[in-house]
XYZ file of C-alpha atoms in Angstrom:
365
model
C 11.509 -3.601 14.174
C 14.299 -1.604 15.623
C 13.415 2.080 16.615
C 16.433 4.020 16.203
C 15.258 7.582 15.394
C 13.462 9.818 17.883
C 12.690 12.363 15.190
C 10.137 15.092 15.866
C 9.252 16.591 12.540
C 6.466 18.851 11.417
C 4.586 17.153 8.709
C 5.457 19.057 5.540
C 5.053 15.914 3.246
C 2.023 14.180 1.792
C 1.264 11.585 4.501
C -1.758 10.361 6.456
C -2.955 13.073 8.745
C -6.701 12.504 9.596
C -8.710 15.035 7.922
C -10.695 15.179 4.659
C -11.458 17.771 2.107
C -15.081 17.591 0.890
C -15.520 17.954 -2.969
C -18.588 19.539 -3.999
C -19.411 18.043 -7.418
C -22.699 19.856 -7.817
C -21.157 22.964 -9.128
C -19.070 21.009 -11.568
C -22.160 19.164 -12.796
C -24.170 22.326 -13.211
C -21.779 23.557 -15.800
C -21.520 20.307 -17.708
C -23.344 19.338 -20.977
C -24.075 15.812 -21.484
C -24.739 14.158 -24.809
C -28.192 13.368 -23.845
C -29.169 16.886 -22.838
C -31.706 18.707 -24.921
C -30.221 21.018 -27.505
C -32.017 22.215 -30.599
C -30.177 22.311 -33.911
C -30.418 26.141 -34.220
C -29.338 26.886 -30.637
C -26.113 28.288 -29.663
C -25.106 24.945 -27.835
C -25.261 22.893 -31.082
C -21.655 23.224 -31.969
C -20.627 22.638 -28.322
C -22.609 19.501 -28.211
C -21.002 18.089 -31.370
C -17.560 18.983 -29.918
C -18.428 17.357 -26.645
C -19.507 14.100 -28.315
C -16.283 14.077 -30.425
C -14.152 14.450 -27.372
C -16.107 11.893 -25.405
C -15.621 9.322 -28.177
C -12.020 10.328 -28.495
C -11.551 9.695 -24.839
C -13.180 6.271 -25.195
C -10.928 5.369 -28.108
C -7.837 6.343 -26.052
C -8.868 4.328 -23.071
C -6.218 1.711 -22.378
C -7.113 -1.883 -21.976
C -6.553 -3.197 -18.458
C -3.546 -5.425 -17.847
C -3.868 -8.857 -15.995
C -3.107 -8.299 -12.265
C -0.225 -10.208 -10.739
C -0.721 -8.661 -7.408
C -4.473 -8.770 -6.393
C -4.488 -6.899 -3.005
C -2.008 -4.886 -0.874
C -1.970 -4.479 2.759
C 0.558 -2.115 4.460
C 1.126 -0.733 7.952
C 3.072 2.510 8.862
C 4.665 2.433 5.500
C 6.702 5.277 3.855
C 5.439 6.533 0.425
C 7.374 5.805 -2.619
C 6.674 7.687 -5.934
C 5.695 10.942 -7.383
C 2.984 11.070 -8.648
C 1.012 8.449 -6.734
C 1.217 4.966 -8.299
C -1.965 3.948 -10.032
C -2.844 0.403 -11.073
C -3.041 -0.669 -14.776
C -5.134 -3.564 -13.725
C -8.070 -1.633 -12.464
C -10.654 0.693 -14.106
C -10.294 3.289 -11.314
C -6.551 2.949 -10.995
C -6.785 1.798 -7.412
C -4.997 -1.066 -5.800
C -7.463 -3.333 -3.833
C -6.589 -3.627 -0.212
C -5.838 -1.130 2.581
C -3.098 1.218 3.740
C -3.221 1.446 7.543
C -1.495 4.085 9.768
C -2.025 5.183 13.385
C -2.705 8.643 14.904
C -3.265 9.921 18.377
C -4.693 13.318 18.881
C -3.960 15.368 22.124
C -4.830 18.759 23.602
C -7.985 20.793 23.365
C -10.079 19.733 20.188
C -7.204 17.418 19.210
C -4.775 20.403 18.803
C -1.760 17.985 18.601
C -1.521 15.151 16.042
C 0.992 12.443 16.639
C 1.326 10.162 13.587
C 3.279 6.869 13.133
C 6.674 8.139 12.013
C 7.025 5.362 9.464
C 4.070 6.771 7.515
C 5.466 10.222 7.452
C 9.008 9.413 6.520
C 9.214 10.542 2.965
C 8.086 13.475 0.754
C 6.242 11.324 -1.774
C 2.541 10.540 -2.021
C 1.406 7.036 -1.229
C 0.052 4.585 -3.846
C -3.575 4.805 -4.893
C -5.329 2.558 -2.346
C -7.974 2.948 0.274
C -6.581 4.134 3.621
C -7.497 4.227 7.207
C -6.196 6.531 9.915
C -6.506 4.550 12.960
C -7.542 6.144 16.289
C -7.874 4.600 19.811
C -11.319 4.761 21.468
C -12.665 7.165 19.072
C -13.748 7.169 15.457
C -11.127 6.296 12.769
C -10.996 7.906 9.371
C -11.635 5.655 6.345
C -10.947 7.076 2.835
C -11.888 4.982 -0.119
C -9.613 5.183 -3.240
C -11.537 6.316 -6.398
C -10.633 7.296 -9.833
C -10.278 10.916 -8.722
C -8.221 10.513 -5.533
C -5.542 8.154 -4.322
C -7.141 7.246 -0.972
C -5.031 9.643 1.212
C -6.891 11.029 4.225
C -4.728 14.103 4.229
C -2.938 16.872 2.366
C 0.641 18.205 2.922
C 0.496 20.543 5.985
C 2.413 21.081 9.209
C -0.665 22.371 10.798
C -4.314 21.274 10.801
C -6.627 24.043 12.009
C -3.781 25.519 13.860
C -2.668 22.252 15.491
C 0.640 20.731 15.208
C 1.681 17.440 13.662
C 4.548 15.273 14.802
C 6.169 12.006 14.142
C 5.738 9.333 16.891
C 7.716 6.090 16.528
C 5.747 4.825 19.593
C 2.669 4.305 17.255
C 4.787 1.951 14.956
C 4.326 -1.249 16.928
C 2.273 -4.329 16.105
C -0.326 -3.982 19.037
C -0.977 -0.429 17.804
C -2.256 -1.776 14.513
C -3.988 -5.126 15.615
C -5.797 -3.600 18.542
C -7.093 -0.553 16.597
C -8.182 -2.637 13.566
C -9.971 -4.945 15.936
C -11.906 -2.225 17.739
C -12.270 0.127 14.875
C -15.450 2.468 14.730
C -16.582 4.646 11.931
C -19.206 7.162 12.698
C -19.845 5.468 16.026
C -20.361 2.005 14.535
C -18.083 -0.981 15.158
C -16.733 -2.327 11.768
C -13.781 -4.493 12.820
C -15.391 -7.680 11.595
C -15.974 -6.203 8.233
C -13.477 -6.098 5.366
C -11.111 -4.607 4.621
C -10.352 -4.076 8.314
C -10.784 -7.633 9.296
C -8.532 -8.755 6.535
C -6.029 -5.994 7.367
C -5.927 -7.202 11.188
C -5.366 -10.799 10.081
C -2.590 -9.881 7.735
C -0.922 -7.512 10.272
C -0.097 -10.556 12.188
C 1.574 -12.005 9.156
C 3.523 -8.888 8.572
C 5.178 -8.876 12.006
C 5.929 -12.518 11.728
C 8.480 -11.655 8.969
C 10.810 -10.363 11.695
C 11.147 -13.732 13.227
C 13.348 -16.745 12.334
C 12.078 -19.235 9.765
C 11.161 -21.792 12.500
C 9.442 -19.279 14.551
C 7.566 -17.807 11.550
C 6.415 -21.240 10.285
C 5.005 -22.213 13.782
C 3.404 -18.928 14.480
C 1.711 -18.625 11.011
C 0.342 -22.201 11.313
C -0.910 -21.432 14.890
C -2.045 -17.859 14.536
C -3.576 -17.934 10.887
C -5.806 -20.857 10.707
C -5.616 -22.561 7.380
C -2.332 -20.793 6.214
C 1.164 -22.222 5.943
C 4.626 -20.745 5.235
C 5.493 -22.191 1.838
C 8.430 -20.103 0.964
C 11.258 -17.944 2.485
C 14.235 -16.369 0.915
C 17.011 -14.750 3.019
C 19.071 -11.900 1.408
C 22.511 -10.689 2.712
C 22.520 -6.876 2.747
C 25.433 -4.831 1.877
C 25.660 -3.536 5.375
C 25.735 -6.947 6.993
C 22.064 -7.302 7.639
C 19.753 -10.084 6.440
C 16.447 -9.369 4.754
C 13.689 -12.007 4.427
C 11.024 -12.210 1.812
C 8.385 -14.848 2.747
C 5.397 -16.503 0.917
C 2.369 -17.944 2.799
C -0.616 -19.821 1.209
C -4.154 -20.532 2.356
C -4.973 -24.202 1.973
C -8.583 -23.801 0.865
C -8.336 -20.898 -1.563
C -4.823 -21.514 -2.642
C -4.361 -17.752 -2.386
C -0.882 -16.501 -1.374
C 0.719 -13.543 0.279
C 4.242 -12.243 -0.359
C 5.534 -10.657 2.803
C 8.447 -8.045 2.734
C 10.320 -7.616 6.043
C 10.629 -4.048 7.401
C 13.795 -2.356 8.608
C 15.656 -4.678 10.910
C 19.067 -2.909 11.531
C 20.412 0.615 12.020
C 22.314 0.403 8.773
C 19.025 -0.148 6.942
C 17.503 3.172 8.074
C 19.516 4.710 5.196
C 17.392 2.897 2.641
C 14.471 5.226 3.500
C 16.445 8.340 4.390
C 18.121 8.575 0.957
C 15.107 9.499 -1.157
C 15.812 11.237 -4.321
C 13.851 9.861 -7.438
C 15.149 7.381 -9.978
C 13.757 5.096 -12.647
C 12.410 1.527 -11.992
C 10.151 -0.708 -14.077
C 9.321 1.991 -16.524
C 8.430 4.569 -13.970
C 10.269 7.842 -13.139
C 10.865 9.416 -9.844
C 10.688 6.302 -7.680
C 12.180 6.538 -4.094
C 15.838 5.506 -4.936
C 16.499 3.627 -1.562
C 13.340 1.641 -1.789
C 13.861 0.944 -5.475
C 17.460 -0.290 -4.875
C 16.203 -2.419 -2.005
C 13.521 -4.044 -4.060
C 15.816 -4.634 -7.033
C 18.161 -6.506 -4.709
C 15.359 -8.606 -3.276
C 14.233 -9.789 -6.635
C 17.378 -11.349 -7.571
C 19.294 -14.455 -6.264
C 17.118 -16.367 -3.820
C 13.877 -14.757 -5.275
C 14.492 -16.590 -8.611
C 14.798 -19.926 -6.928
C 12.736 -19.793 -3.621
C 9.842 -17.455 -4.265
C 9.187 -16.678 -7.875
C 8.561 -20.232 -9.098
C 6.189 -20.843 -6.233
C 4.136 -17.700 -7.056
C 3.057 -19.445 -10.222
C 1.172 -21.995 -8.160
C -0.913 -19.378 -6.450
C -4.578 -18.682 -7.157
C -4.409 -14.944 -6.090
C -1.350 -12.991 -4.874
C -1.400 -10.393 -2.093
C 1.503 -8.255 -0.839
C 1.885 -7.575 2.912
C 4.405 -5.389 4.701
C 5.090 -3.204 7.858
C 7.231 -0.083 7.571
C 9.976 -0.464 4.872
C 8.216 -3.790 3.978
C 5.046 -1.825 3.129
C 6.906 0.631 0.991
C 8.488 -2.343 -0.931
C 4.913 -3.661 -1.423
C 3.972 -0.307 -3.038
C 6.638 -0.433 -5.723
C 6.319 -4.262 -6.098
C 2.623 -4.064 -6.824
C 3.011 -0.998 -9.066
C 5.566 -2.859 -11.247
C 3.735 -6.267 -11.252
C 0.554 -4.499 -12.279
C 2.110 -2.086 -14.751
C 1.985 -4.089 -18.035
C 5.644 -3.006 -18.634
C 6.387 -6.476 -20.059
C 9.592 -5.530 -21.905
C 11.153 -3.697 -19.031
C 14.107 -5.676 -17.440
C 12.864 -4.741 -13.936
C 9.416 -6.249 -14.664
C 10.987 -9.336 -16.126
C 13.197 -9.769 -13.117
C 10.211 -9.537 -10.781
C 7.272 -11.006 -12.617
C 6.018 -14.597 -12.754
C 3.680 -16.582 -14.988
C 0.390 -17.620 -14.062
C -0.224 -21.376 -13.956
C -2.797 -23.759 -12.496
C -3.140 -23.130 -8.713
C -1.835 -25.939 -6.491
C -1.332 -26.587 -2.770
C 2.273 -26.182 -1.774
C 4.102 -27.894 0.924
C 5.090 -26.118 4.196
C 8.698 -24.955 4.035
C 11.066 -26.597 6.440
């Protein structure tokens, strides 16, 4: 991944800065009236109770059926955000995408006055997709924020200061070892949890994400050697408009027949403009999708995608999406479209695949 920008920018966008706002639900529950609460027929709450019941049943009637998931998990690393509002999955009851969004942060000065965050994760003004996130620290507790039906898993709110401290972008925190080492040694509340999922899975798939920057031969050998039981079974190379070449890869685990789509991140100076140009546009039935990332994904789901990747996805048991930097942003939009249920949309039809009996595929040569 080439690092071409040395931007120092106060964080005035919604990105991962490591702090949490605690929500006190007690005050909300204290003013709620449940259908099972005692309420006499002649009391003043009788009418309210009937209205409450009617509204509850109305909400149940309006609840949409879940769509079958094409993308089962997402793992991203230092990825820019892509959509306003945050993408939510139509394939899960809580609207969250299974998996993990990882980003790195260092704190300096008295009481962590200065926050330096992986610049890739701070690169756009949009909120991230609804997925659990981890803000990775080194030699101190990290911050893990589970995604729920009431939040999108972000460990931060838009702010250029945290308790008076300053927040900066740092491209030096965007490298592979920044992620693999911190995921391996991660602690939460003083307890080592690196051997637990989703952190163990995220560390394993980080290795796969960075292999996408290598040649086909290098990627095939490194996946087989470094990811026991996994093989590279598909790779499509796309010629970019600025003379760059982008790769989309597919790996499969032999025992489970699960697969992972891997989008390559930014690999040339010209491709930086993909993320810099960020006004909203339509894609796959959604409004206000980051235009540069939308255009990149649209290009990557044509041509070689149709022949080298899409047919093979039909032979996968489960499908994951993995990406570093721009590759992670592409995963956000890819998973949102794949799990949207927008079956008649041309963008969905261009991207989506059918589900057939899972089968072991041959290693690509």
